[in-house]
Amino acid sequence: GAVVSQHPSRVICKSGTSVKIECRSLDFQATTMFWYRQFPKKSLMLMATSNEGSKATYEQGVEKDKFLINHASLTLSTLTVTSAHPEDSSFYICSARSGGRQTEAFFGQGTRLTVV
Amino acid sequence: GENVEQHPSTLSVQEGDSAVIKCTYSDSASNYFPWYKQELGKRPQLIIDIRSNVGEKKDQRIAVTLNKTAKHFSLHITETQPEDSAVYFCAASGGLRGQKVTFGTGTKLQVIP
């Protein structure tokens, strides 16, 4: 299957700093990528849809200025958590689909963010 | 928007028994229903999916059924093994939300040796 690589897998940062997470599709072009947040023992909550060459579409309740998304190319999307606070600590996962609406979504390995 | 409900939240079965997880969805236009398995701290992995033009699909010990009229779909795992222990998520896609995938709340499956 297609490969989606996410980096870093773990990051610890201080409150008030910003953290950038990268999501790359290694063997296919992804015009659309998705960013999820997952709390312990909880489901995957969609944060935003990342569109190549245009602004991301955010889900209701997600702060656009807090979670900056850039989809710079057909293989790279980045999520920047700005002015991080301890409550931003979570597991963040990206995904991408290589085909249309009825095709599998491939996930990155996730990033465990801890804000201290 | 789409709402996907999943039951049960936890499930314990003896090794060799069957496990069934059920999901319902709200958007009648949804047309793609994947199931993902997620082990602790790892990425979700697709285990089986079904499209709206079929009612059942099977892959070795795993099967999925879809009832479009009732808007529910189920995952069946037969002859369970300890390595089947994980969290399973159902999901729905297509419909009004296009490419977005809406996930169920997850089922933690424990297979007892």
mmCIF file with all atom_site columns, C-alpha atoms in Angstrom:
data_model
loop_
_atom_site.group_PDB
_atom_site.id
_atom_site.type_symbol
_atom_site.label_atom_id
_atom_site.label_alt_id
_atom_site.label_comp_id
_atom_site.label_asym_id
_atom_site.label_entity_id
_atom_site.label_seq_id
_atom_site.pdbx_PDB_ins_code
_atom_site.Cartn_x
_atom_site.Cartn_y
_atom_site.Cartn_z
_atom_site.occupancy
_atom_site.B_iso_or_equiv
_atom_site.pdbx_formal_charge
_atom_site.auth_seq_id
_atom_site.auth_comp_id
_atom_site.auth_asym_id
_atom_site.auth_atom_id
_atom_site.pdbx_PDB_model_num
ATOM 1   C CA . GLY A 1 1   ? 0.000   0.000   0.000  1.00 0.00 ? 1   GLY A CA 1
ATOM 2   C CA . ALA A 1 2   ? 0.872   3.663   -0.160 1.00 0.00 ? 2   ALA A CA 1
ATOM 3   C CA . VAL A 1 3   ? 3.231   5.087   2.437  1.00 0.00 ? 3   VAL A CA 1
ATOM 4   C CA . VAL A 1 4   ? 2.665   8.183   4.536  1.00 0.00 ? 4   VAL A CA 1
ATOM 5   C CA . SER A 1 5   ? 5.535   9.323   6.711  1.00 0.00 ? 5   SER A CA 1
ATOM 6   C CA . GLN A 1 6   ? 5.082   11.641  9.668  1.00 0.00 ? 6   GLN A CA 1
ATOM 7   C CA . HIS A 1 7   ? 7.858   13.354  11.558 1.00 0.00 ? 7   HIS A CA 1
ATOM 8   C CA . PRO A 1 8   ? 8.726   13.659  14.373 1.00 0.00 ? 8   PRO A CA 1
ATOM 9   C CA . SER A 1 9   ? 7.215   10.673  16.134 1.00 0.00 ? 9   SER A CA 1
ATOM 10  C CA . ARG A 1 10  ? 7.710   12.260  19.548 1.00 0.00 ? 10  ARG A CA 1
ATOM 11  C CA . VAL A 1 11  ? 8.356   15.813  20.627 1.00 0.00 ? 11  VAL A CA 1
ATOM 12  C CA . ILE A 1 12  ? 8.540   17.572  23.963 1.00 0.00 ? 12  ILE A CA 1
ATOM 13  C CA . CYS A 1 13  ? 8.389   21.337  24.016 1.00 0.00 ? 13  CYS A CA 1
ATOM 14  C CA . LYS A 1 14  ? 8.049   24.135  26.523 1.00 0.00 ? 14  LYS A CA 1
ATOM 15  C CA . SER A 1 15  ? 4.871   26.125  26.957 1.00 0.00 ? 15  SER A CA 1
ATOM 16  C CA . GLY A 1 16  ? 4.736   29.089  24.634 1.00 0.00 ? 16  GLY A CA 1
ATOM 17  C CA . THR A 1 17  ? 6.900   27.615  21.914 1.00 0.00 ? 17  THR A CA 1
ATOM 18  C CA . SER A 1 18  ? 5.778   26.364  18.510 1.00 0.00 ? 18  SER A CA 1
ATOM 19  C CA . VAL A 1 19  ? 6.113   22.878  17.104 1.00 0.00 ? 19  VAL A CA 1
ATOM 20  C CA . LYS A 1 20  ? 6.000   21.816  13.459 1.00 0.00 ? 20  LYS A CA 1
ATOM 21  C CA . ILE A 1 21  ? 4.882   18.356  12.386 1.00 0.00 ? 21  ILE A CA 1
ATOM 22  C CA . GLU A 1 22  ? 5.473   17.108  8.856  1.00 0.00 ? 22  GLU A CA 1
ATOM 23  C CA . CYS A 1 23  ? 3.395   14.659  6.866  1.00 0.00 ? 23  CYS A CA 1
ATOM 24  C CA . ARG A 1 24  ? 4.730   13.276  3.608  1.00 0.00 ? 24  ARG A CA 1
ATOM 25  C CA . SER A 1 25  ? 3.241   10.930  1.055  1.00 0.00 ? 25  SER A CA 1
ATOM 26  C CA . LEU A 1 26  ? 6.263   8.982   -0.139 1.00 0.00 ? 26  LEU A CA 1
ATOM 27  C CA . ASP A 1 27  ? 5.031   7.139   -3.190 1.00 0.00 ? 27  ASP A CA 1
ATOM 28  C CA . PHE A 1 28  ? 1.938   8.975   -4.340 1.00 0.00 ? 28  PHE A CA 1
ATOM 29  C CA . GLN A 1 29  ? 0.657   12.486  -4.784 1.00 0.00 ? 29  GLN A CA 1
ATOM 30  C CA . ALA A 1 30  ? -1.898  13.628  -2.269 1.00 0.00 ? 30  ALA A CA 1
ATOM 31  C CA . THR A 1 31  ? -3.863  16.705  -3.225 1.00 0.00 ? 31  THR A CA 1
ATOM 32  C CA . THR A 1 32  ? -5.695  16.367  0.057  1.00 0.00 ? 32  THR A CA 1
ATOM 33  C CA . MET A 1 33  ? -4.393  15.376  3.454  1.00 0.00 ? 33  MET A CA 1
ATOM 34  C CA . PHE A 1 34  ? -6.154  15.241  6.782  1.00 0.00 ? 34  PHE A CA 1
ATOM 35  C CA . TRP A 1 35  ? -4.993  16.071  10.279 1.00 0.00 ? 35  TRP A CA 1
ATOM 36  C CA . TYR A 1 36  ? -6.436  14.297  13.284 1.00 0.00 ? 36  TYR A CA 1
ATOM 37  C CA . ARG A 1 37  ? -6.021  14.586  16.999 1.00 0.00 ? 37  ARG A CA 1
ATOM 38  C CA . GLN A 1 38  ? -6.427  11.597  19.234 1.00 0.00 ? 38  GLN A CA 1
ATOM 39  C CA . PHE A 1 39  ? -6.820  11.736  23.007 1.00 0.00 ? 39  PHE A CA 1
ATOM 40  C CA . PRO A 1 40  ? -5.930  8.684   25.109 1.00 0.00 ? 40  PRO A CA 1
ATOM 41  C CA . LYS A 1 41  ? -8.396  5.856   24.584 1.00 0.00 ? 41  LYS A CA 1
ATOM 42  C CA . LYS A 1 42  ? -10.465 8.051   22.317 1.00 0.00 ? 42  LYS A CA 1
ATOM 43  C CA . SER A 1 43  ? -11.333 8.177   18.652 1.00 0.00 ? 43  SER A CA 1
ATOM 44  C CA . LEU A 1 44  ? -9.683  10.159  15.875 1.00 0.00 ? 44  LEU A CA 1
ATOM 45  C CA . MET A 1 45  ? -11.073 13.674  15.720 1.00 0.00 ? 45  MET A CA 1
ATOM 46  C CA . LEU A 1 46  ? -10.653 15.441  12.406 1.00 0.00 ? 46  LEU A CA 1
ATOM 47  C CA . MET A 1 47  ? -9.042  18.836  12.885 1.00 0.00 ? 47  MET A CA 1
ATOM 48  C CA . ALA A 1 48  ? -8.678  20.068  9.327  1.00 0.00 ? 48  ALA A CA 1
ATOM 49  C CA . THR A 1 49  ? -8.456  19.143  5.705  1.00 0.00 ? 49  THR A CA 1
ATOM 50  C CA . SER A 1 50  ? -5.243  20.239  4.047  1.00 0.00 ? 50  SER A CA 1
ATOM 51  C CA . ASN A 1 51  ? -5.541  21.220  0.400  1.00 0.00 ? 51  ASN A CA 1
ATOM 52  C CA . GLU A 1 52  ? -2.498  21.588  -1.816 1.00 0.00 ? 52  GLU A CA 1
ATOM 53  C CA . GLY A 1 53  ? -2.100  25.138  -3.008 1.00 0.00 ? 53  GLY A CA 1
ATOM 54  C CA . SER A 1 54  ? -4.957  26.563  -1.006 1.00 0.00 ? 54  SER A CA 1
ATOM 55  C CA . LYS A 1 55  ? -6.048  27.262  2.533  1.00 0.00 ? 55  LYS A CA 1
ATOM 56  C CA . ALA A 1 56  ? -6.899  24.441  4.852  1.00 0.00 ? 56  ALA A CA 1
ATOM 57  C CA . THR A 1 57  ? -10.477 23.769  5.830  1.00 0.00 ? 57  THR A CA 1
ATOM 58  C CA . TYR A 1 58  ? -10.875 23.578  9.591  1.00 0.00 ? 58  TYR A CA 1
ATOM 59  C CA . GLU A 1 59  ? -13.494 21.660  11.521 1.00 0.00 ? 59  GLU A CA 1
ATOM 60  C CA . GLN A 1 60  ? -15.777 23.514  13.849 1.00 0.00 ? 60  GLN A CA 1
ATOM 61  C CA . GLY A 1 61  ? -14.100 24.352  17.134 1.00 0.00 ? 61  GLY A CA 1
ATOM 62  C CA . VAL A 1 62  ? -10.526 24.099  15.847 1.00 0.00 ? 62  VAL A CA 1
ATOM 63  C CA . GLU A 1 63  ? -8.576  27.344  16.145 1.00 0.00 ? 63  GLU A CA 1
ATOM 64  C CA . LYS A 1 64  ? -7.059  28.292  12.812 1.00 0.00 ? 64  LYS A CA 1
ATOM 65  C CA . ASP A 1 65  ? -4.458  30.587  14.349 1.00 0.00 ? 65  ASP A CA 1
ATOM 66  C CA . LYS A 1 66  ? -3.475  27.932  16.841 1.00 0.00 ? 66  LYS A CA 1
ATOM 67  C CA . PHE A 1 67  ? -3.044  25.066  14.425 1.00 0.00 ? 67  PHE A CA 1
ATOM 68  C CA . LEU A 1 68  ? -1.438  26.371  11.259 1.00 0.00 ? 68  LEU A CA 1
ATOM 69  C CA . ILE A 1 69  ? -1.597  24.046  8.276  1.00 0.00 ? 69  ILE A CA 1
ATOM 70  C CA . ASN A 1 70  ? 0.426   24.425  5.120  1.00 0.00 ? 70  ASN A CA 1
ATOM 71  C CA . HIS A 1 71  ? 0.159   22.107  2.136  1.00 0.00 ? 71  HIS A CA 1
ATOM 72  C CA . ALA A 1 72  ? 3.176   23.287  0.188  1.00 0.00 ? 72  ALA A CA 1
ATOM 73  C CA . SER A 1 73  ? 3.349   20.502  -2.379 1.00 0.00 ? 73  SER A CA 1
ATOM 74  C CA . LEU A 1 74  ? 1.537   17.389  -3.533 1.00 0.00 ? 74  LEU A CA 1
ATOM 75  C CA . THR A 1 75  ? 3.568   15.308  -1.095 1.00 0.00 ? 75  THR A CA 1
ATOM 76  C CA . LEU A 1 76  ? 3.975   17.496  1.963  1.00 0.00 ? 76  LEU A CA 1
ATOM 77  C CA . SER A 1 77  ? 1.643   18.991  4.531  1.00 0.00 ? 77  SER A CA 1
ATOM 78  C CA . THR A 1 78  ? 2.732   20.560  7.796  1.00 0.00 ? 78  THR A CA 1
ATOM 79  C CA . LEU A 1 79  ? 0.894   21.252  11.030 1.00 0.00 ? 79  LEU A CA 1
ATOM 80  C CA . THR A 1 80  ? 2.343   23.900  13.321 1.00 0.00 ? 80  THR A CA 1
ATOM 81  C CA . VAL A 1 81  ? 1.069   24.110  16.869 1.00 0.00 ? 81  VAL A CA 1
ATOM 82  C CA . THR A 1 82  ? 1.685   27.707  17.859 1.00 0.00 ? 82  THR A CA 1
ATOM 83  C CA . SER A 1 83  ? 2.196   28.994  21.385 1.00 0.00 ? 83  SER A CA 1
ATOM 84  C CA . ALA A 1 84  ? 1.755   25.492  22.712 1.00 0.00 ? 84  ALA A CA 1
ATOM 85  C CA . HIS A 1 85  ? 0.105   24.885  26.081 1.00 0.00 ? 85  HIS A CA 1
ATOM 86  C CA . PRO A 1 86  ? -0.042  21.704  28.161 1.00 0.00 ? 86  PRO A CA 1
ATOM 87  C CA . GLU A 1 87  ? -3.625  21.121  27.013 1.00 0.00 ? 87  GLU A CA 1
ATOM 88  C CA . ASP A 1 88  ? -2.283  20.793  23.447 1.00 0.00 ? 88  ASP A CA 1
ATOM 89  C CA . SER A 1 89  ? -0.482  17.634  24.499 1.00 0.00 ? 89  SER A CA 1
ATOM 90  C CA . SER A 1 90  ? -1.927  14.851  22.402 1.00 0.00 ? 90  SER A CA 1
ATOM 91  C CA . PHE A 1 91  ? -1.355  12.353  19.621 1.00 0.00 ? 91  PHE A CA 1
ATOM 92  C CA . TYR A 1 92  ? -1.564  13.997  16.205 1.00 0.00 ? 92  TYR A CA 1
ATOM 93  C CA . ILE A 1 93  ? -1.965  11.869  13.068 1.00 0.00 ? 93  ILE A CA 1
ATOM 94  C CA . CYS A 1 94  ? -2.128  12.790  9.425  1.00 0.00 ? 94  CYS A CA 1
ATOM 95  C CA . SER A 1 95  ? -3.654  10.778  6.617  1.00 0.00 ? 95  SER A CA 1
ATOM 96  C CA . ALA A 1 96  ? -3.876  10.948  2.866  1.00 0.00 ? 96  ALA A CA 1
ATOM 97  C CA . ARG A 1 97  ? -5.827  9.215   0.165  1.00 0.00 ? 97  ARG A CA 1
ATOM 98  C CA . SER A 1 98  ? -4.261  8.266   -3.102 1.00 0.00 ? 98  SER A CA 1
ATOM 99  C CA . GLY A 1 99  ? -7.493  8.002   -5.006 1.00 0.00 ? 99  GLY A CA 1
ATOM 100 C CA . GLY A 1 100 ? -11.109 9.055   -4.901 1.00 0.00 ? 100 GLY A CA 1
ATOM 101 C CA . ARG A 1 101 ? -13.736 9.005   -2.204 1.00 0.00 ? 101 ARG A CA 1
ATOM 102 C CA . GLN A 1 102 ? -14.034 5.236   -2.018 1.00 0.00 ? 102 GLN A CA 1
ATOM 103 C CA . THR A 1 103 ? -10.387 4.476   -1.520 1.00 0.00 ? 103 THR A CA 1
ATOM 104 C CA . GLU A 1 104 ? -8.324  3.657   1.513  1.00 0.00 ? 104 GLU A CA 1
ATOM 105 C CA . ALA A 1 105 ? -6.867  6.413   3.657  1.00 0.00 ? 105 ALA A CA 1
ATOM 106 C CA . PHE A 1 106 ? -3.255  5.835   4.681  1.00 0.00 ? 106 PHE A CA 1
ATOM 107 C CA . PHE A 1 107 ? -2.044  7.149   7.990  1.00 0.00 ? 107 PHE A CA 1
ATOM 108 C CA . GLY A 1 108 ? 1.240   8.537   9.156  1.00 0.00 ? 108 GLY A CA 1
ATOM 109 C CA . GLN A 1 109 ? 2.753   6.980   12.239 1.00 0.00 ? 109 GLN A CA 1
ATOM 110 C CA . GLY A 1 110 ? 1.573   9.814   14.428 1.00 0.00 ? 110 GLY A CA 1
ATOM 111 C CA . THR A 1 111 ? 3.308   12.395  16.610 1.00 0.00 ? 111 THR A CA 1
ATOM 112 C CA . ARG A 1 112 ? 3.147   12.309  20.377 1.00 0.00 ? 112 ARG A CA 1
ATOM 113 C CA . LEU A 1 113 ? 3.314   15.941  21.501 1.00 0.00 ? 113 LEU A CA 1
ATOM 114 C CA . THR A 1 114 ? 4.019   16.733  25.136 1.00 0.00 ? 114 THR A CA 1
ATOM 115 C CA . VAL A 1 115 ? 3.994   20.341  26.245 1.00 0.00 ? 115 VAL A CA 1
ATOM 116 C CA . VAL A 1 116 ? 5.660   20.980  29.591 1.00 0.00 ? 116 VAL A CA 1
ATOM 117 C CA . GLY B 2 1   ? -22.677 16.202  9.100  1.00 0.00 ? 1   GLY B CA 1
ATOM 118 C CA . GLU B 2 2   ? -21.984 12.505  9.412  1.00 0.00 ? 2   GLU B CA 1
ATOM 119 C CA . ASN B 2 3   ? -22.260 10.835  12.800 1.00 0.00 ? 3   ASN B CA 1
ATOM 120 C CA . VAL B 2 4   ? -20.887 7.354   13.336 1.00 0.00 ? 4   VAL B CA 1
ATOM 121 C CA . GLU B 2 5   ? -21.747 5.403   16.463 1.00 0.00 ? 5   GLU B CA 1
ATOM 122 C CA . GLN B 2 6   ? -19.904 2.259   17.460 1.00 0.00 ? 6   GLN B CA 1
ATOM 123 C CA . HIS B 2 7   ? -20.681 -0.482  19.976 1.00 0.00 ? 7   HIS B CA 1
ATOM 124 C CA . PRO B 2 8   ? -19.461 -1.965  22.196 1.00 0.00 ? 8   PRO B CA 1
ATOM 125 C CA . SER B 2 9   ? -16.685 0.241   23.536 1.00 0.00 ? 9   SER B CA 1
ATOM 126 C CA . THR B 2 10  ? -14.904 -2.752  25.022 1.00 0.00 ? 10  THR B CA 1
ATOM 127 C CA . LEU B 2 11  ? -15.138 -6.421  24.159 1.00 0.00 ? 11  LEU B CA 1
ATOM 128 C CA . SER B 2 12  ? -13.458 -9.424  25.726 1.00 0.00 ? 12  SER B CA 1
ATOM 129 C CA . VAL B 2 13  ? -13.590 -12.821 24.094 1.00 0.00 ? 13  VAL B CA 1
ATOM 130 C CA . GLN B 2 14  ? -11.896 -16.144 24.611 1.00 0.00 ? 14  GLN B CA 1
ATOM 131 C CA . GLU B 2 15  ? -9.342  -17.161 22.039 1.00 0.00 ? 15  GLU B CA 1
ATOM 132 C CA . GLY B 2 16  ? -11.085 -19.026 19.232 1.00 0.00 ? 16  GLY B CA 1
ATOM 133 C CA . ASP B 2 17  ? -14.436 -17.344 19.775 1.00 0.00 ? 17  ASP B CA 1
ATOM 134 C CA . SER B 2 18  ? -15.963 -14.792 17.424 1.00 0.00 ? 18  SER B CA 1
ATOM 135 C CA . ALA B 2 19  ? -16.126 -11.040 17.942 1.00 0.00 ? 19  ALA B CA 1
ATOM 136 C CA . VAL B 2 20  ? -18.710 -8.698  16.476 1.00 0.00 ? 20  VAL B CA 1
ATOM 137 C CA . ILE B 2 21  ? -18.541 -4.901  16.422 1.00 0.00 ? 21  ILE B CA 1
ATOM 138 C CA . LYS B 2 22  ? -21.453 -2.819  15.188 1.00 0.00 ? 22  LYS B CA 1
ATOM 139 C CA . CYS B 2 23  ? -21.668 0.692   13.786 1.00 0.00 ? 23  CYS B CA 1
ATOM 140 C CA . THR B 2 24  ? -24.412 2.981   12.591 1.00 0.00 ? 24  THR B CA 1
ATOM 141 C CA . TYR B 2 25  ? -24.112 6.071   10.456 1.00 0.00 ? 25  TYR B CA 1
ATOM 142 C CA . SER B 2 26  ? -26.378 9.025   9.819  1.00 0.00 ? 26  SER B CA 1
ATOM 143 C CA . ASP B 2 27  ? -25.584 10.270  6.300  1.00 0.00 ? 27  ASP B CA 1
ATOM 144 C CA . SER B 2 28  ? -27.491 8.093   3.848  1.00 0.00 ? 28  SER B CA 1
ATOM 145 C CA . ALA B 2 29  ? -25.208 9.336   1.060  1.00 0.00 ? 29  ALA B CA 1
ATOM 146 C CA . SER B 2 30  ? -22.090 7.808   2.630  1.00 0.00 ? 30  SER B CA 1
ATOM 147 C CA . ASN B 2 31  ? -20.761 5.124   0.318  1.00 0.00 ? 31  ASN B CA 1
ATOM 148 C CA . TYR B 2 32  ? -17.475 3.845   1.693  1.00 0.00 ? 32  TYR B CA 1
ATOM 149 C CA . PHE B 2 33  ? -17.018 2.099   5.031  1.00 0.00 ? 33  PHE B CA 1
ATOM 150 C CA . PRO B 2 34  ? -13.513 1.130   6.141  1.00 0.00 ? 34  PRO B CA 1
ATOM 151 C CA . TRP B 2 35  ? -12.485 -0.625  9.325  1.00 0.00 ? 35  TRP B CA 1
ATOM 152 C CA . TYR B 2 36  ? -9.188  0.185   10.986 1.00 0.00 ? 36  TYR B CA 1
ATOM 153 C CA . LYS B 2 37  ? -7.158  -1.633  13.609 1.00 0.00 ? 37  LYS B CA 1
ATOM 154 C CA . GLN B 2 38  ? -4.974  0.443   15.883 1.00 0.00 ? 38  GLN B CA 1
ATOM 155 C CA . GLU B 2 39  ? -2.428  -1.025  18.254 1.00 0.00 ? 39  GLU B CA 1
ATOM 156 C CA . LEU B 2 40  ? -1.262  1.047   21.196 1.00 0.00 ? 40  LEU B CA 1
ATOM 157 C CA . GLY B 2 41  ? 0.804   4.039   20.103 1.00 0.00 ? 41  GLY B CA 1
ATOM 158 C CA . LYS B 2 42  ? 0.687   3.083   16.451 1.00 0.00 ? 42  LYS B CA 1
ATOM 159 C CA . ARG B 2 43  ? -1.064  4.285   13.339 1.00 0.00 ? 43  ARG B CA 1
ATOM 160 C CA . PRO B 2 44  ? -4.455  2.923   12.304 1.00 0.00 ? 44  PRO B CA 1
ATOM 161 C CA . GLN B 2 45  ? -4.199  0.196   9.686  1.00 0.00 ? 45  GLN B CA 1
ATOM 162 C CA . LEU B 2 46  ? -6.969  -0.703  7.278  1.00 0.00 ? 46  LEU B CA 1
ATOM 163 C CA . ILE B 2 47  ? -8.136  -4.279  7.767  1.00 0.00 ? 47  ILE B CA 1
ATOM 164 C CA . ILE B 2 48  ? -11.165 -4.394  5.499  1.00 0.00 ? 48  ILE B CA 1
ATOM 165 C CA . ASP B 2 49  ? -13.503 -2.019  3.722  1.00 0.00 ? 49  ASP B CA 1
ATOM 166 C CA . ILE B 2 50  ? -16.835 -2.201  1.960  1.00 0.00 ? 50  ILE B CA 1
ATOM 167 C CA . ARG B 2 51  ? -18.473 -0.029  -0.616 1.00 0.00 ? 51  ARG B CA 1
ATOM 168 C CA . SER B 2 52  ? -22.133 0.745   -0.761 1.00 0.00 ? 52  SER B CA 1
ATOM 169 C CA . ASN B 2 53  ? -22.811 -1.398  -3.801 1.00 0.00 ? 53  ASN B CA 1
ATOM 170 C CA . VAL B 2 54  ? -22.242 -4.653  -1.899 1.00 0.00 ? 54  VAL B CA 1
ATOM 171 C CA . GLY B 2 55  ? -23.784 -6.092  1.229  1.00 0.00 ? 55  GLY B CA 1
ATOM 172 C CA . GLU B 2 56  ? -20.995 -8.325  2.474  1.00 0.00 ? 56  GLU B CA 1
ATOM 173 C CA . LYS B 2 57  ? -17.276 -8.800  2.085  1.00 0.00 ? 57  LYS B CA 1
ATOM 174 C CA . LYS B 2 58  ? -14.987 -11.408 3.544  1.00 0.00 ? 58  LYS B CA 1
ATOM 175 C CA . ASP B 2 59  ? -11.237 -11.727 3.895  1.00 0.00 ? 59  ASP B CA 1
ATOM 176 C CA . GLN B 2 60  ? -10.103 -14.891 5.668  1.00 0.00 ? 60  GLN B CA 1
ATOM 177 C CA . ARG B 2 61  ? -11.206 -14.526 9.324  1.00 0.00 ? 61  ARG B CA 1
ATOM 178 C CA . ILE B 2 62  ? -12.627 -11.050 8.869  1.00 0.00 ? 62  ILE B CA 1
ATOM 179 C CA . ALA B 2 63  ? -15.965 -10.139 7.340  1.00 0.00 ? 63  ALA B CA 1
ATOM 180 C CA . VAL B 2 64  ? -17.991 -6.965  7.099  1.00 0.00 ? 64  VAL B CA 1
ATOM 181 C CA . THR B 2 65  ? -21.704 -6.619  6.420  1.00 0.00 ? 65  THR B CA 1
ATOM 182 C CA . LEU B 2 66  ? -23.551 -3.499  5.321  1.00 0.00 ? 66  LEU B CA 1
ATOM 183 C CA . ASN B 2 67  ? -27.241 -2.721  5.574  1.00 0.00 ? 67  ASN B CA 1
ATOM 184 C CA . LYS B 2 68  ? -27.814 0.514   3.683  1.00 0.00 ? 68  LYS B CA 1
ATOM 185 C CA . THR B 2 69  ? -31.485 0.668   4.490  1.00 0.00 ? 69  THR B CA 1
ATOM 186 C CA . ALA B 2 70  ? -30.867 0.544   8.206  1.00 0.00 ? 70  ALA B CA 1
ATOM 187 C CA . LYS B 2 71  ? -27.597 2.481   7.893  1.00 0.00 ? 71  LYS B CA 1
ATOM 188 C CA . HIS B 2 72  ? -25.543 0.063   9.888  1.00 0.00 ? 72  HIS B CA 1
ATOM 189 C CA . PHE B 2 73  ? -22.516 -2.085  9.251  1.00 0.00 ? 73  PHE B CA 1
ATOM 190 C CA . SER B 2 74  ? -20.713 -4.692  11.287 1.00 0.00 ? 74  SER B CA 1
ATOM 191 C CA . LEU B 2 75  ? -17.287 -6.284  11.615 1.00 0.00 ? 75  LEU B CA 1
ATOM 192 C CA . HIS B 2 76  ? -17.048 -9.988  12.317 1.00 0.00 ? 76  HIS B CA 1
ATOM 193 C CA . ILE B 2 77  ? -13.827 -11.645 13.397 1.00 0.00 ? 77  ILE B CA 1
ATOM 194 C CA . THR B 2 78  ? -13.897 -15.424 13.651 1.00 0.00 ? 78  THR B CA 1
ATOM 195 C CA . GLU B 2 79  ? -11.449 -17.752 15.397 1.00 0.00 ? 79  GLU B CA 1
ATOM 196 C CA . THR B 2 80  ? -9.971  -14.842 17.316 1.00 0.00 ? 80  THR B CA 1
ATOM 197 C CA . GLN B 2 81  ? -6.304  -14.896 18.274 1.00 0.00 ? 81  GLN B CA 1
ATOM 198 C CA . PRO B 2 82  ? -4.394  -12.908 20.923 1.00 0.00 ? 82  PRO B CA 1
ATOM 199 C CA . GLU B 2 83  ? -2.810  -10.798 18.198 1.00 0.00 ? 83  GLU B CA 1
ATOM 200 C CA . ASP B 2 84  ? -6.268  -9.568  17.266 1.00 0.00 ? 84  ASP B CA 1
ATOM 201 C CA . SER B 2 85  ? -6.258  -7.591  20.528 1.00 0.00 ? 85  SER B CA 1
ATOM 202 C CA . ALA B 2 86  ? -6.325  -3.883  19.596 1.00 0.00 ? 86  ALA B CA 1
ATOM 203 C CA . VAL B 2 87  ? -8.688  -0.969  19.187 1.00 0.00 ? 87  VAL B CA 1
ATOM 204 C CA . TYR B 2 88  ? -10.929 -1.190  16.147 1.00 0.00 ? 88  TYR B CA 1
ATOM 205 C CA . PHE B 2 89  ? -12.508 1.824   14.482 1.00 0.00 ? 89  PHE B CA 1
ATOM 206 C CA . CYS B 2 90  ? -15.293 1.839   11.958 1.00 0.00 ? 90  CYS B CA 1
ATOM 207 C CA . ALA B 2 91  ? -15.594 4.805   9.632  1.00 0.00 ? 91  ALA B CA 1
ATOM 208 C CA . ALA B 2 92  ? -17.787 6.284   6.959  1.00 0.00 ? 92  ALA B CA 1
ATOM 209 C CA . SER B 2 93  ? -16.863 8.385   3.988  1.00 0.00 ? 93  SER B CA 1
ATOM 210 C CA . GLY B 2 94  ? -18.364 9.954   0.894  1.00 0.00 ? 94  GLY B CA 1
ATOM 211 C CA . GLY B 2 95  ? -21.734 11.571  0.995  1.00 0.00 ? 95  GLY B CA 1
ATOM 212 C CA . LEU B 2 96  ? -22.002 15.194  1.951  1.00 0.00 ? 96  LEU B CA 1
ATOM 213 C CA . ARG B 2 97  ? -18.572 15.237  3.555  1.00 0.00 ? 97  ARG B CA 1
ATOM 214 C CA . GLY B 2 98  ? -16.819 14.112  0.392  1.00 0.00 ? 98  GLY B CA 1
ATOM 215 C CA . GLN B 2 99  ? -13.365 12.733  1.083  1.00 0.00 ? 99  GLN B CA 1
ATOM 216 C CA . LYS B 2 100 ? -13.539 13.303  4.822  1.00 0.00 ? 100 LYS B CA 1
ATOM 217 C CA . VAL B 2 101 ? -13.583 10.164  6.901  1.00 0.00 ? 101 VAL B CA 1
ATOM 218 C CA . THR B 2 102 ? -15.697 10.154  10.042 1.00 0.00 ? 102 THR B CA 1
ATOM 219 C CA . PHE B 2 103 ? -14.609 7.632   12.641 1.00 0.00 ? 103 PHE B CA 1
ATOM 220 C CA . GLY B 2 104 ? -16.592 5.741   15.209 1.00 0.00 ? 104 GLY B CA 1
ATOM 221 C CA . THR B 2 105 ? -15.637 5.925   18.869 1.00 0.00 ? 105 THR B CA 1
ATOM 222 C CA . GLY B 2 106 ? -13.618 2.723   18.795 1.00 0.00 ? 106 GLY B CA 1
ATOM 223 C CA . THR B 2 107 ? -13.870 -0.739  20.344 1.00 0.00 ? 107 THR B CA 1
ATOM 224 C CA . LYS B 2 108 ? -11.123 -2.125  22.498 1.00 0.00 ? 108 LYS B CA 1
ATOM 225 C CA . LEU B 2 109 ? -10.967 -5.843  21.770 1.00 0.00 ? 109 LEU B CA 1
ATOM 226 C CA . GLN B 2 110 ? -9.207  -8.136  24.176 1.00 0.00 ? 110 GLN B CA 1
ATOM 227 C CA . VAL B 2 111 ? -8.682  -11.749 23.200 1.00 0.00 ? 111 VAL B CA 1
ATOM 228 C CA . ILE B 2 112 ? -7.984  -13.875 26.239 1.00 0.00 ? 112 ILE B CA 1
ATOM 229 C CA . PRO B 2 113 ? -5.633  -16.814 25.614 1.00 0.00 ? 113 PRO B CA 1
#
